[in-house]
Amino acid sequence: MDRLVIRGGRRIEGSVQVRGAKNAALPQIAAALLSFERLELGNVPEVTDVDTMLALMGEFGMVATRGSGRALALDAREARNAVAPYDMVRRMRASILVLAPLLTRFGSARVSMPGGCAIGARPIDLHLKALDALGAEIDIEAGYIQARTKNGGLRGGRVVLTTPSVGATETALMAATLARGETEILNAARDPEVCDLALCLTAMGAHIQGAGTHRMLVQGVDALHNARHDLLTDRIEAGTYAVAAAITGGNLEILGAHLEHLGSVGAVLESTGTQIWPTDRGLMVVRSGPLQAIDVVTEPYPGFPTDLQAQFMALMTIASGASVIRETVYESRFMHVPELGRLGANISLQGSTALVRGVERLHGAEVMATDLRASVSLVLAALVAEGETTINRVYHLDRGYESLDRKLVQCGADIRRVAE
Ligand code: UD1
């Protein structure tokens, strides 16, 4: 298990390239199971969650070949139905995304209940309700979801999501592409990654309308065909580098990032006294003046993303004033709070709300990474902490960030990766 040793006090400057979105890659890899022809994805990030998804796909006989420039060819011609075992699924919650493609392709599926980051209850009821609305029969036995289709396959239906779950929208979308007739998905998630899945499925021959709105309509087709699709870039990776520039009073061009994908994040950063504007190649982020505390509430897209809450909290630890950060998507996503406290942050927690009182400075300490975004918030805080910070268990970081430490070093950070 590697750890990172970071000496704080350097500005983040220059430029950094963001890659394809992990959260776009995972459902699209699963979607390759829907087709008897090849799916070629471009801009696939080299992160361990993608490796985990490919290992899971290997269980079903999908052949994945990485090409140059982050290309990934997926061939599910010889796919077979198999169990998605606990041992693999527990490593990553997004494994649940294989359920709909397996059920569609084979008429039955057996998938372990998922694990993943320990950030709240994270049920999967909406995924199961979506499949139920398309005519699937579902049982849960001994920690496994057992799903089957009746009367020769799924049929179109009306899926109403009580909350705009990203994963459940993707499950409904994948299942609907080959269901007989029309499917309506109401209160659909509007996230750019959902739109990107819709684009990929459309390139494969699916008929989808309304991606990016609350109401999606899918006309089922008989089969999907070969396709090529480049993943959109990772807005959470981009937002993380934006905070790295903001927290260090730096000056960074984030190549490949799109302001419009960041939803409310751009405006929130501006309110902290950080300038952010689009360039020909991405986004420019500069902070030269003081850092102001502001309040934030996480919400479904286009609201402030829960996946940037921890990073933003790190930023607020050294802002002037106090910031109230309320988490409405994953109520207990605060594992970073005690660790930021070890670096000298002044944060008090009350239920799903954190009060961050800005301090003059943070100081280096030994801390532990606990989940993907919590880990990266510790890296960001360490960039400005006086002295040396050691972050243990950085494998969480590698799940979703391609070469984070190397990229930050190229922008001026002092970071060493030490193998334990
Ligand atoms: C996706 C992202 C994750 C991000 C999250 C919210 C992927 C691979 N992961 O996760 O990085 O933090 O969106 O933007 O894309 N819920 C239910 N029942 C369900 C499903 C979800 O109650 O069946 C609840 C969850 O507990 C949570 C909320 O809905 O409170 C949003 O979850 P959801 O959008 O489904 O997140 P994921 O798709 O798991």
CSV table of C-alpha atoms and ligand atoms in Angstrom, one decimal:
chain,number,residue,atom,x,y,z
A,1,MET,CA,0.0,0.0,0.0
A,2,ASP,CA,1.5,3.3,-1.1
A,3,ARG,CA,1.5,6.5,0.9
A,4,LEU,CA,2.1,10.1,-0.2
A,5,VAL,CA,4.5,12.4,1.5
A,6,ILE,CA,3.6,16.0,0.8
A,7,ARG,CA,5.5,19.2,1.7
A,8,GLY,CA,3.1,22.1,1.6
A,9,GLY,CA,3.6,25.7,0.6
A,10,ARG,CA,4.1,25.5,-3.2
A,11,ARG,CA,1.8,27.2,-5.7
A,12,ILE,CA,0.0,25.0,-8.3
A,13,GLU,CA,0.9,26.6,-11.7
A,14,GLY,CA,1.1,25.7,-15.3
A,15,SER,CA,-1.3,23.3,-17.0
A,16,VAL,CA,-2.8,19.9,-16.4
A,17,GLN,CA,-4.7,17.5,-18.6
A,18,VAL,CA,-7.9,15.9,-17.5
A,19,ARG,CA,-8.9,12.5,-18.9
A,20,GLY,CA,-12.2,10.8,-19.7
A,21,ALA,CA,-14.6,10.6,-16.8
A,22,LYS,CA,-14.4,7.5,-14.6
A,23,ASN,CA,-18.2,7.8,-14.0
A,24,ALA,CA,-18.8,7.8,-17.8
A,25,ALA,CA,-16.4,4.9,-18.4
A,26,LEU,CA,-18.0,2.5,-15.9
A,27,PRO,CA,-21.6,2.4,-17.3
A,28,GLN,CA,-20.3,2.4,-20.9
A,29,ILE,CA,-18.1,-0.6,-20.3
A,30,ALA,CA,-21.1,-2.4,-18.9
A,31,ALA,CA,-23.2,-1.3,-21.9
A,32,ALA,CA,-20.9,-3.2,-24.2
A,33,LEU,CA,-22.6,-6.4,-23.0
A,34,LEU,CA,-25.8,-5.2,-24.8
A,35,SER,CA,-24.2,-5.8,-28.2
A,36,PHE,CA,-22.9,-8.7,-30.3
A,37,GLU,CA,-20.6,-6.3,-32.0
A,38,ARG,CA,-17.6,-4.3,-30.8
A,39,LEU,CA,-17.7,-1.1,-28.9
A,40,GLU,CA,-14.6,1.1,-29.0
A,41,LEU,CA,-14.2,3.7,-26.3
A,42,GLY,CA,-11.7,6.6,-26.5
A,43,ASN,CA,-10.2,8.7,-23.7
A,44,VAL,CA,-10.7,5.9,-21.1
A,45,PRO,CA,-8.9,6.9,-17.9
A,46,GLU,CA,-6.2,4.7,-16.4
A,47,VAL,CA,-7.7,4.3,-13.0
A,48,THR,CA,-8.2,1.2,-10.9
A,49,ASP,CA,-12.1,1.4,-10.9
A,50,VAL,CA,-11.9,0.9,-14.7
A,51,ASP,CA,-9.6,-2.1,-14.1
A,52,THR,CA,-12.1,-3.5,-11.6
A,53,MET,CA,-14.9,-3.1,-14.0
A,54,LEU,CA,-12.9,-4.8,-16.8
A,55,ALA,CA,-12.1,-7.7,-14.4
A,56,LEU,CA,-15.8,-8.1,-13.6
A,57,MET,CA,-16.6,-8.1,-17.4
A,58,GLY,CA,-14.0,-10.8,-17.8
A,59,GLU,CA,-16.2,-13.0,-15.7
A,60,PHE,CA,-18.8,-12.7,-18.4
A,61,GLY,CA,-16.4,-13.5,-21.2
A,62,MET,CA,-16.0,-9.9,-22.5
A,63,VAL,CA,-12.6,-9.4,-24.1
A,64,ALA,CA,-11.1,-5.9,-23.5
A,65,THR,CA,-8.1,-4.6,-25.4
A,66,ARG,CA,-6.4,-1.4,-24.5
A,67,GLY,CA,-5.0,0.5,-27.5
A,68,SER,CA,-2.8,3.5,-27.7
A,69,GLY,CA,-4.1,6.9,-26.5
A,70,ARG,CA,-6.4,5.4,-23.9
A,71,ALA,CA,-8.5,3.6,-26.5
A,72,LEU,CA,-10.4,0.5,-25.2
A,73,ALA,CA,-12.0,-2.1,-27.5
A,74,LEU,CA,-14.7,-4.2,-25.9
A,75,ASP,CA,-15.8,-7.4,-27.5
A,76,ALA,CA,-18.8,-9.2,-26.0
A,77,ARG,CA,-19.5,-11.6,-28.9
A,78,GLU,CA,-18.6,-14.6,-26.8
A,79,ALA,CA,-20.2,-13.3,-23.6
A,80,ARG,CA,-21.7,-15.8,-21.2
A,81,ASN,CA,-24.0,-15.5,-18.3
A,82,ALA,CA,-22.3,-15.8,-15.0
A,83,VAL,CA,-22.7,-14.7,-11.4
A,84,ALA,CA,-21.3,-11.3,-10.5
A,85,PRO,CA,-19.6,-12.5,-7.3
A,86,TYR,CA,-19.5,-10.7,-3.9
A,87,ASP,CA,-15.8,-10.7,-3.9
A,88,MET,CA,-15.7,-8.5,-7.0
A,89,VAL,CA,-18.8,-6.5,-6.6
A,90,ARG,CA,-18.0,-5.4,-3.0
A,91,ARG,CA,-15.0,-3.5,-4.2
A,92,MET,CA,-17.0,-1.1,-6.3
A,93,ARG,CA,-20.6,0.0,-6.0
A,94,ALA,CA,-20.9,0.8,-9.7
A,95,SER,CA,-20.7,-3.0,-10.3
A,96,ILE,CA,-24.5,-2.9,-10.0
A,97,LEU,CA,-24.5,-1.4,-13.5
A,98,VAL,CA,-23.9,-4.9,-14.9
A,99,LEU,CA,-27.4,-6.0,-13.7
A,100,ALA,CA,-29.4,-4.4,-16.5
A,101,PRO,CA,-27.2,-5.4,-19.4
A,102,LEU,CA,-26.9,-9.1,-18.2
A,103,LEU,CA,-30.7,-9.3,-17.7
A,104,THR,CA,-31.3,-7.8,-21.1
A,105,ARG,CA,-28.8,-10.1,-22.9
A,106,PHE,CA,-29.4,-13.4,-21.1
A,107,GLY,CA,-32.9,-13.1,-19.7
A,108,SER,CA,-31.5,-13.6,-16.2
A,109,ALA,CA,-28.8,-12.3,-13.9
A,110,ARG,CA,-27.4,-13.0,-10.5
A,111,VAL,CA,-25.4,-10.1,-9.0
A,112,SER,CA,-24.2,-9.6,-5.5
A,113,MET,CA,-25.4,-6.7,-3.5
A,114,PRO,CA,-22.7,-4.0,-4.0
A,115,GLY,CA,-20.2,-2.5,-1.6
A,116,GLY,CA,-18.0,0.5,-2.6
A,117,CYS,CA,-17.1,3.6,-0.6
A,118,ALA,CA,-18.6,3.6,2.9
A,119,ILE,CA,-20.5,6.8,2.5
A,120,GLY,CA,-24.0,6.3,3.8
A,121,ALA,CA,-26.7,3.8,3.2
A,122,ARG,CA,-26.6,3.8,-0.6
A,123,PRO,CA,-29.4,1.5,-1.4
A,124,ILE,CA,-30.1,0.0,-4.8
A,125,ASP,CA,-33.9,0.0,-4.6
A,126,LEU,CA,-34.3,2.4,-7.5
A,127,HIS,CA,-32.3,0.2,-9.8
A,128,LEU,CA,-34.6,-2.8,-8.9
A,129,LYS,CA,-37.8,-0.7,-9.3
A,130,ALA,CA,-36.7,0.5,-12.7
A,131,LEU,CA,-36.2,-3.1,-13.9
A,132,ASP,CA,-39.5,-4.1,-12.3
A,133,ALA,CA,-41.2,-1.4,-14.3
A,134,LEU,CA,-39.9,-3.0,-17.4
A,135,GLY,CA,-41.3,-6.4,-16.4
A,136,ALA,CA,-38.4,-8.1,-14.7
A,137,GLU,CA,-38.9,-10.4,-11.8
A,138,ILE,CA,-36.5,-9.8,-8.9
A,139,ASP,CA,-35.7,-11.7,-5.7
A,140,ILE,CA,-33.0,-11.1,-3.2
A,141,GLU,CA,-31.6,-14.2,-1.6
A,142,ALA,CA,-28.5,-14.6,0.5
A,143,GLY,CA,-27.0,-11.2,-0.5
A,144,TYR,CA,-27.6,-11.8,-4.2
A,145,ILE,CA,-30.0,-10.1,-6.6
A,146,GLN,CA,-31.7,-12.7,-8.8
A,147,ALA,CA,-33.4,-11.1,-11.7
A,148,ARG,CA,-35.2,-12.7,-14.7
A,149,THR,CA,-37.4,-11.6,-17.6
A,150,LYS,CA,-40.8,-13.0,-18.2
A,151,ASN,CA,-42.5,-13.7,-21.6
A,152,GLY,CA,-39.4,-13.5,-23.7
A,153,GLY,CA,-37.8,-10.3,-22.6
A,154,LEU,CA,-38.2,-6.9,-21.1
A,155,ARG,CA,-41.0,-4.6,-22.4
A,156,GLY,CA,-41.1,-0.8,-22.3
A,157,GLY,CA,-42.6,0.9,-19.3
A,158,ARG,CA,-42.8,3.9,-17.1
A,159,VAL,CA,-39.9,4.4,-14.7
A,160,VAL,CA,-40.5,7.0,-12.0
A,161,LEU,CA,-37.4,7.7,-9.9
A,162,THR,CA,-38.2,9.2,-6.5
A,163,THR,CA,-34.8,10.7,-6.5
A,164,PRO,CA,-32.8,11.4,-9.6
A,165,SER,CA,-30.3,8.6,-9.0
A,166,VAL,CA,-27.5,8.6,-11.6
A,167,GLY,CA,-27.0,4.8,-11.4
A,168,ALA,CA,-30.7,4.0,-11.5
A,169,THR,CA,-31.2,6.3,-14.5
A,170,GLU,CA,-28.4,4.4,-16.3
A,171,THR,CA,-29.8,1.1,-15.4
A,172,ALA,CA,-33.2,2.1,-16.8
A,173,LEU,CA,-31.6,3.5,-19.9
A,174,MET,CA,-29.6,0.4,-20.7
A,175,ALA,CA,-32.5,-1.9,-20.0
A,176,ALA,CA,-34.9,0.2,-22.2
A,177,THR,CA,-32.7,0.2,-25.3
A,178,LEU,CA,-33.6,-3.4,-26.2
A,179,ALA,CA,-37.0,-3.6,-24.4
A,180,ARG,CA,-40.1,-4.0,-26.6
A,181,GLY,CA,-41.8,-0.7,-27.1
A,182,GLU,CA,-41.4,2.7,-25.4
A,183,THR,CA,-39.9,3.5,-22.0
A,184,GLU,CA,-40.4,6.8,-20.2
A,185,ILE,CA,-37.9,7.7,-17.4
A,186,LEU,CA,-39.2,10.4,-15.2
A,187,ASN,CA,-37.1,12.4,-12.7
A,188,ALA,CA,-34.1,11.2,-14.6
A,189,ALA,CA,-30.6,12.3,-13.5
A,190,ARG,CA,-29.4,15.1,-15.8
A,191,ASP,CA,-25.7,14.6,-15.2
A,192,PRO,CA,-23.3,14.9,-18.1
A,193,GLU,CA,-22.2,11.2,-17.6
A,194,VAL,CA,-25.8,10.1,-18.1
A,195,CYS,CA,-25.9,12.2,-21.3
A,196,ASP,CA,-22.6,10.6,-22.4
A,197,LEU,CA,-24.0,7.1,-21.9
A,198,ALA,CA,-27.0,8.1,-24.0
A,199,LEU,CA,-24.7,9.4,-26.7
A,200,CYS,CA,-22.7,6.1,-26.6
A,201,LEU,CA,-25.9,4.0,-26.7
A,202,THR,CA,-27.2,6.2,-29.6
A,203,ALA,CA,-24.0,5.5,-31.5
A,204,MET,CA,-24.7,1.8,-30.9
A,205,GLY,CA,-28.1,2.3,-32.5
A,206,ALA,CA,-30.4,3.0,-29.6
A,207,HIS,CA,-33.3,5.5,-29.9
A,208,ILE,CA,-33.1,7.9,-27.0
A,209,GLN,CA,-34.6,11.4,-26.5
A,210,GLY,CA,-34.5,13.8,-23.6
A,211,ALA,CA,-31.0,13.1,-22.3
A,212,GLY,CA,-30.0,16.0,-20.0
A,213,THR,CA,-33.7,16.6,-19.0
A,214,HIS,CA,-35.9,15.1,-16.3
A,215,ARG,CA,-37.9,13.1,-18.8
A,216,MET,CA,-36.2,10.6,-21.1
A,217,LEU,CA,-37.9,8.6,-23.8
A,218,VAL,CA,-36.4,5.4,-25.2
A,219,GLN,CA,-37.8,3.4,-28.2
A,220,GLY,CA,-36.6,-0.1,-27.9
A,221,VAL,CA,-34.7,-1.6,-30.9
A,222,ASP,CA,-34.0,-5.2,-31.9
A,223,ALA,CA,-30.3,-5.1,-31.7
A,224,LEU,CA,-27.3,-2.7,-31.1
A,225,HIS,CA,-24.4,-2.6,-33.4
A,226,ASN,CA,-20.7,-1.7,-33.4
A,227,ALA,CA,-19.7,1.8,-32.5
A,228,ARG,CA,-17.0,4.2,-31.4
A,229,HIS,CA,-17.4,6.8,-28.7
A,230,ASP,CA,-15.0,9.2,-27.0
A,231,LEU,CA,-15.8,9.7,-23.3
A,232,LEU,CA,-16.4,13.2,-22.1
A,233,THR,CA,-13.8,14.6,-19.7
A,234,ASP,CA,-14.0,14.2,-16.0
A,235,ARG,CA,-15.6,17.2,-14.4
A,236,ILE,CA,-14.7,16.0,-10.9
A,237,GLU,CA,-11.1,15.6,-11.8
A,238,ALA,CA,-11.3,19.1,-13.4
A,239,GLY,CA,-13.0,20.5,-10.2
A,240,THR,CA,-10.3,18.9,-8.0
A,241,TYR,CA,-7.5,20.6,-10.0
A,242,ALA,CA,-9.5,23.9,-9.8
A,243,VAL,CA,-9.5,23.6,-6.0
A,244,ALA,CA,-5.7,22.8,-6.1
A,245,ALA,CA,-5.1,26.1,-7.9
A,246,ALA,CA,-7.5,28.0,-5.6
A,247,ILE,CA,-6.2,26.7,-2.3
A,248,THR,CA,-2.6,27.4,-3.2
A,249,GLY,CA,-3.2,30.8,-4.7
A,250,GLY,CA,-2.1,29.4,-8.0
A,251,ASN,CA,-2.6,29.8,-11.7
A,252,LEU,CA,-3.6,26.7,-13.6
A,253,GLU,CA,-5.0,25.9,-17.1
A,254,ILE,CA,-7.0,22.7,-16.9
A,255,LEU,CA,-6.9,21.2,-20.4
A,256,GLY,CA,-9.9,19.4,-21.6
A,257,ALA,CA,-12.2,20.8,-18.9
A,258,HIS,CA,-15.6,22.3,-19.7
A,259,LEU,CA,-17.2,25.0,-17.6
A,260,GLU,CA,-20.7,24.0,-18.6
A,261,HIS,CA,-20.2,20.5,-17.2
A,262,LEU,CA,-19.3,21.9,-13.8
A,263,GLY,CA,-22.8,23.1,-13.1
A,264,SER,CA,-22.8,25.5,-10.1
A,265,VAL,CA,-19.1,24.9,-9.3
A,266,GLY,CA,-17.8,27.7,-11.4
A,267,ALA,CA,-20.1,30.3,-9.6
A,268,VAL,CA,-19.2,28.9,-6.2
A,269,LEU,CA,-15.5,29.2,-6.9
A,270,GLU,CA,-15.9,32.8,-8.1
A,271,SER,CA,-17.6,33.6,-4.9
A,272,THR,CA,-14.6,32.4,-3.0
A,273,GLY,CA,-12.5,35.0,-4.8
A,274,THR,CA,-11.1,32.6,-7.4
A,275,GLN,CA,-11.3,33.5,-11.1
A,276,ILE,CA,-12.4,30.8,-13.5
A,277,TRP,CA,-12.9,31.2,-17.2
A,278,PRO,CA,-13.0,29.1,-20.4
A,279,THR,CA,-10.0,29.1,-22.8
A,280,ASP,CA,-9.6,27.4,-26.2
A,281,ARG,CA,-8.1,24.3,-24.5
A,282,GLY,CA,-10.1,24.1,-21.3
A,283,LEU,CA,-10.4,26.3,-18.2
A,284,MET,CA,-8.2,28.8,-16.5
A,285,VAL,CA,-8.3,29.0,-12.7
A,286,VAL,CA,-6.5,31.8,-10.9
A,287,ARG,CA,-6.5,33.1,-7.3
A,288,SER,CA,-4.5,36.2,-6.5
A,289,GLY,CA,-6.6,37.8,-3.8
A,290,PRO,CA,-7.9,36.6,-0.4
A,291,LEU,CA,-9.9,33.4,-0.1
A,292,GLN,CA,-13.5,34.1,1.1
A,293,ALA,CA,-15.7,31.6,3.0
A,294,ILE,CA,-19.0,30.8,1.4
A,295,ASP,CA,-21.8,28.3,2.1
A,296,VAL,CA,-22.5,25.3,-0.1
A,297,VAL,CA,-25.3,22.7,-0.4
A,298,THR,CA,-24.7,19.5,-2.4
A,299,GLU,CA,-27.5,18.6,-4.8
A,300,PRO,CA,-28.2,16.5,-7.8
A,301,TYR,CA,-26.7,17.9,-11.1
A,302,PRO,CA,-26.6,20.8,-12.0
A,303,GLY,CA,-26.3,21.6,-8.3
A,304,PHE,CA,-23.0,21.4,-6.4
A,305,PRO,CA,-21.7,17.8,-6.8
A,306,THR,CA,-21.3,15.7,-3.7
A,307,ASP,CA,-18.1,14.4,-5.4
A,308,LEU,CA,-16.5,17.8,-4.9
A,309,GLN,CA,-17.8,18.4,-1.3
A,310,ALA,CA,-14.7,17.1,0.4
A,311,GLN,CA,-12.3,19.1,-1.9
A,312,PHE,CA,-14.3,22.2,-1.3
A,313,MET,CA,-14.3,21.7,2.4
A,314,ALA,CA,-10.5,21.5,2.3
A,315,LEU,CA,-10.5,24.9,0.5
A,316,MET,CA,-12.8,26.4,3.2
A,317,THR,CA,-10.5,25.3,6.0
A,318,ILE,CA,-8.1,28.3,5.2
A,319,ALA,CA,-10.7,30.8,3.9
A,320,SER,CA,-11.4,34.0,5.8
A,321,GLY,CA,-14.7,33.5,7.7
A,322,ALA,CA,-17.0,30.6,8.3
A,323,SER,CA,-18.6,28.2,5.8
A,324,VAL,CA,-21.6,26.0,6.2
A,325,ILE,CA,-21.4,22.9,4.0
A,326,ARG,CA,-24.6,20.8,3.9
A,327,GLU,CA,-24.6,17.3,2.3
A,328,THR,CA,-28.0,16.3,0.9
A,329,VAL,CA,-26.9,13.5,-1.4
A,330,TYR,CA,-24.9,11.2,0.9
A,331,GLU,CA,-25.8,12.3,4.5
A,332,SER,CA,-22.7,10.8,6.1
A,333,ARG,CA,-20.1,11.6,3.6
A,334,PHE,CA,-17.8,13.3,6.1
A,335,MET,CA,-14.9,10.8,6.7
A,336,HIS,CA,-12.5,13.5,5.8
A,337,VAL,CA,-13.6,15.8,8.7
A,338,PRO,CA,-11.5,14.2,11.5
A,339,GLU,CA,-8.5,13.8,9.1
A,340,LEU,CA,-8.7,17.5,8.1
A,341,GLY,CA,-8.9,18.2,11.8
A,342,ARG,CA,-5.5,16.5,12.3
A,343,LEU,CA,-4.1,19.1,9.9
A,344,GLY,CA,-5.4,21.8,12.1
A,345,ALA,CA,-8.8,22.5,10.4
A,346,ASN,CA,-11.6,23.8,12.6
A,347,ILE,CA,-14.7,21.9,11.6
A,348,SER,CA,-17.7,20.9,13.6
A,349,LEU,CA,-20.3,18.5,12.4
A,350,GLN,CA,-24.0,18.4,13.1
A,351,GLY,CA,-25.8,15.7,11.3
A,352,SER,CA,-25.4,16.3,7.6
A,353,THR,CA,-24.0,19.8,8.0
A,354,ALA,CA,-20.4,20.9,8.6
A,355,LEU,CA,-19.4,24.3,10.0
A,356,VAL,CA,-15.9,25.2,8.8
A,357,ARG,CA,-14.2,28.1,10.5
A,358,GLY,CA,-11.3,29.2,8.4
A,359,VAL,CA,-7.9,29.1,10.2
A,360,GLU,CA,-4.7,31.1,9.5
A,361,ARG,CA,-2.8,28.0,8.5
A,362,LEU,CA,-2.8,24.2,8.4
A,363,HIS,CA,0.1,22.1,9.6
A,364,GLY,CA,1.5,18.8,8.3
A,365,ALA,CA,0.5,15.5,10.1
A,366,GLU,CA,0.0,11.8,9.4
A,367,VAL,CA,-3.5,11.1,8.1
A,368,MET,CA,-5.4,8.3,6.5
A,369,ALA,CA,-7.3,8.2,3.2
A,370,THR,CA,-10.8,6.7,3.7
A,371,ASP,CA,-12.6,7.0,0.4
A,372,LEU,CA,-11.9,8.4,-3.0
A,373,ARG,CA,-12.9,12.0,-2.6
A,374,ALA,CA,-12.0,12.2,1.1
A,375,SER,CA,-8.4,11.1,0.1
A,376,VAL,CA,-8.1,13.8,-2.5
A,377,SER,CA,-9.3,16.5,0.0
A,378,LEU,CA,-6.4,15.5,2.2
A,379,VAL,CA,-3.9,15.9,-0.7
A,380,LEU,CA,-5.4,19.4,-1.4
A,381,ALA,CA,-5.1,20.5,2.3
A,382,ALA,CA,-1.6,19.1,2.5
A,383,LEU,CA,-0.6,21.3,-0.5
A,384,VAL,CA,-1.0,24.3,1.9
A,385,ALA,CA,-0.2,22.8,5.2
A,386,GLU,CA,3.1,23.9,6.8
A,387,GLY,CA,5.7,21.1,6.9
A,388,GLU,CA,5.2,17.5,5.9
A,389,THR,CA,2.0,15.5,5.6
A,390,THR,CA,1.9,11.8,5.2
A,391,ILE,CA,-1.3,10.3,3.6
A,392,ASN,CA,-1.7,6.6,4.2
A,393,ARG,CA,-3.7,4.1,2.1
A,394,VAL,CA,-3.7,6.1,-1.1
A,395,TYR,CA,-5.1,3.2,-3.1
A,396,HIS,CA,-8.5,5.0,-2.7
A,397,LEU,CA,-7.0,7.8,-4.7
A,398,ASP,CA,-5.9,5.6,-7.5
A,399,ARG,CA,-9.5,4.3,-7.9
A,400,GLY,CA,-10.6,7.5,-9.6
A,401,TYR,CA,-7.6,9.8,-10.3
A,402,GLU,CA,-5.1,9.0,-13.1
A,403,SER,CA,-1.6,9.9,-11.9
A,404,LEU,CA,-2.8,12.6,-9.5
A,405,ASP,CA,0.5,12.9,-7.6
A,406,ARG,CA,2.6,13.0,-10.8
A,407,LYS,CA,0.3,15.7,-12.4
A,408,LEU,CA,0.5,17.9,-9.3
A,409,VAL,CA,4.3,17.5,-9.1
A,410,GLN,CA,4.4,18.7,-12.8
A,411,CYS,CA,2.5,21.8,-11.6
A,412,GLY,CA,4.9,22.6,-8.8
A,413,ALA,CA,3.8,20.4,-5.9
A,414,ASP,CA,6.3,18.6,-3.6
A,415,ILE,CA,4.9,15.1,-3.4
A,416,ARG,CA,6.7,11.8,-3.0
A,417,ARG,CA,4.9,8.4,-3.4
A,418,VAL,CA,6.4,5.9,-1.1
A,419,ALA,CA,5.7,2.2,-1.4
A,420,GLU,CA,5.1,0.5,1.9
B,1,UD1,C1,-23.0,8.2,-8.9
B,1,UD1,C2,-21.5,8.4,-9.0
B,1,UD1,C3,-20.9,8.9,-7.7
B,1,UD1,C4,-21.7,10.1,-7.2
B,1,UD1,C5,-23.2,9.9,-7.2
B,1,UD1,C6,-24.0,11.2,-6.9
B,1,UD1,C7,-20.9,6.7,-10.6
B,1,UD1,C8,-20.2,5.4,-10.9
B,1,UD1,N1,-20.9,7.1,-9.4
B,1,UD1,O1,-23.2,7.2,-7.9
B,1,UD1,O2,-19.5,9.2,-7.9
B,1,UD1,O3,-21.2,10.4,-5.9
B,1,UD1,O4,-23.6,9.4,-8.5
B,1,UD1,O5,-23.7,12.1,-7.8
B,1,UD1,O6,-21.5,7.3,-11.5
B,1,UD1,N2,-30.3,6.1,-4.1
B,1,UD1,C9,-31.3,5.3,-3.6
B,1,UD1,N3,-31.7,4.2,-4.2
B,1,UD1,C10,-31.0,3.7,-5.3
B,1,UD1,C11,-30.0,4.5,-5.8
B,1,UD1,C12,-29.6,5.6,-5.2
B,1,UD1,O7,-31.9,5.7,-2.6
B,1,UD1,O8,-31.4,2.7,-5.8
B,1,UD1,C13,-29.9,7.3,-3.4
B,1,UD1,C14,-28.5,7.2,-2.8
B,1,UD1,O9,-28.4,6.6,-1.6
B,1,UD1,C15,-28.1,8.7,-2.8
B,1,UD1,C16,-28.8,9.3,-4.0
B,1,UD1,O10,-29.8,8.3,-4.4
B,1,UD1,O11,-28.6,9.3,-1.7
B,1,UD1,C17,-27.9,9.5,-5.2
B,1,UD1,O12,-27.3,8.3,-5.6
B,1,UD1,P1,-26.9,7.9,-7.1
B,1,UD1,O13,-27.1,9.1,-7.9
B,1,UD1,O14,-27.6,6.7,-7.5
B,1,UD1,O15,-25.4,7.6,-7.0
B,1,UD1,P2,-24.6,6.5,-7.8
B,1,UD1,O16,-25.2,6.3,-9.1
B,1,UD1,O17,-24.4,5.3,-6.9
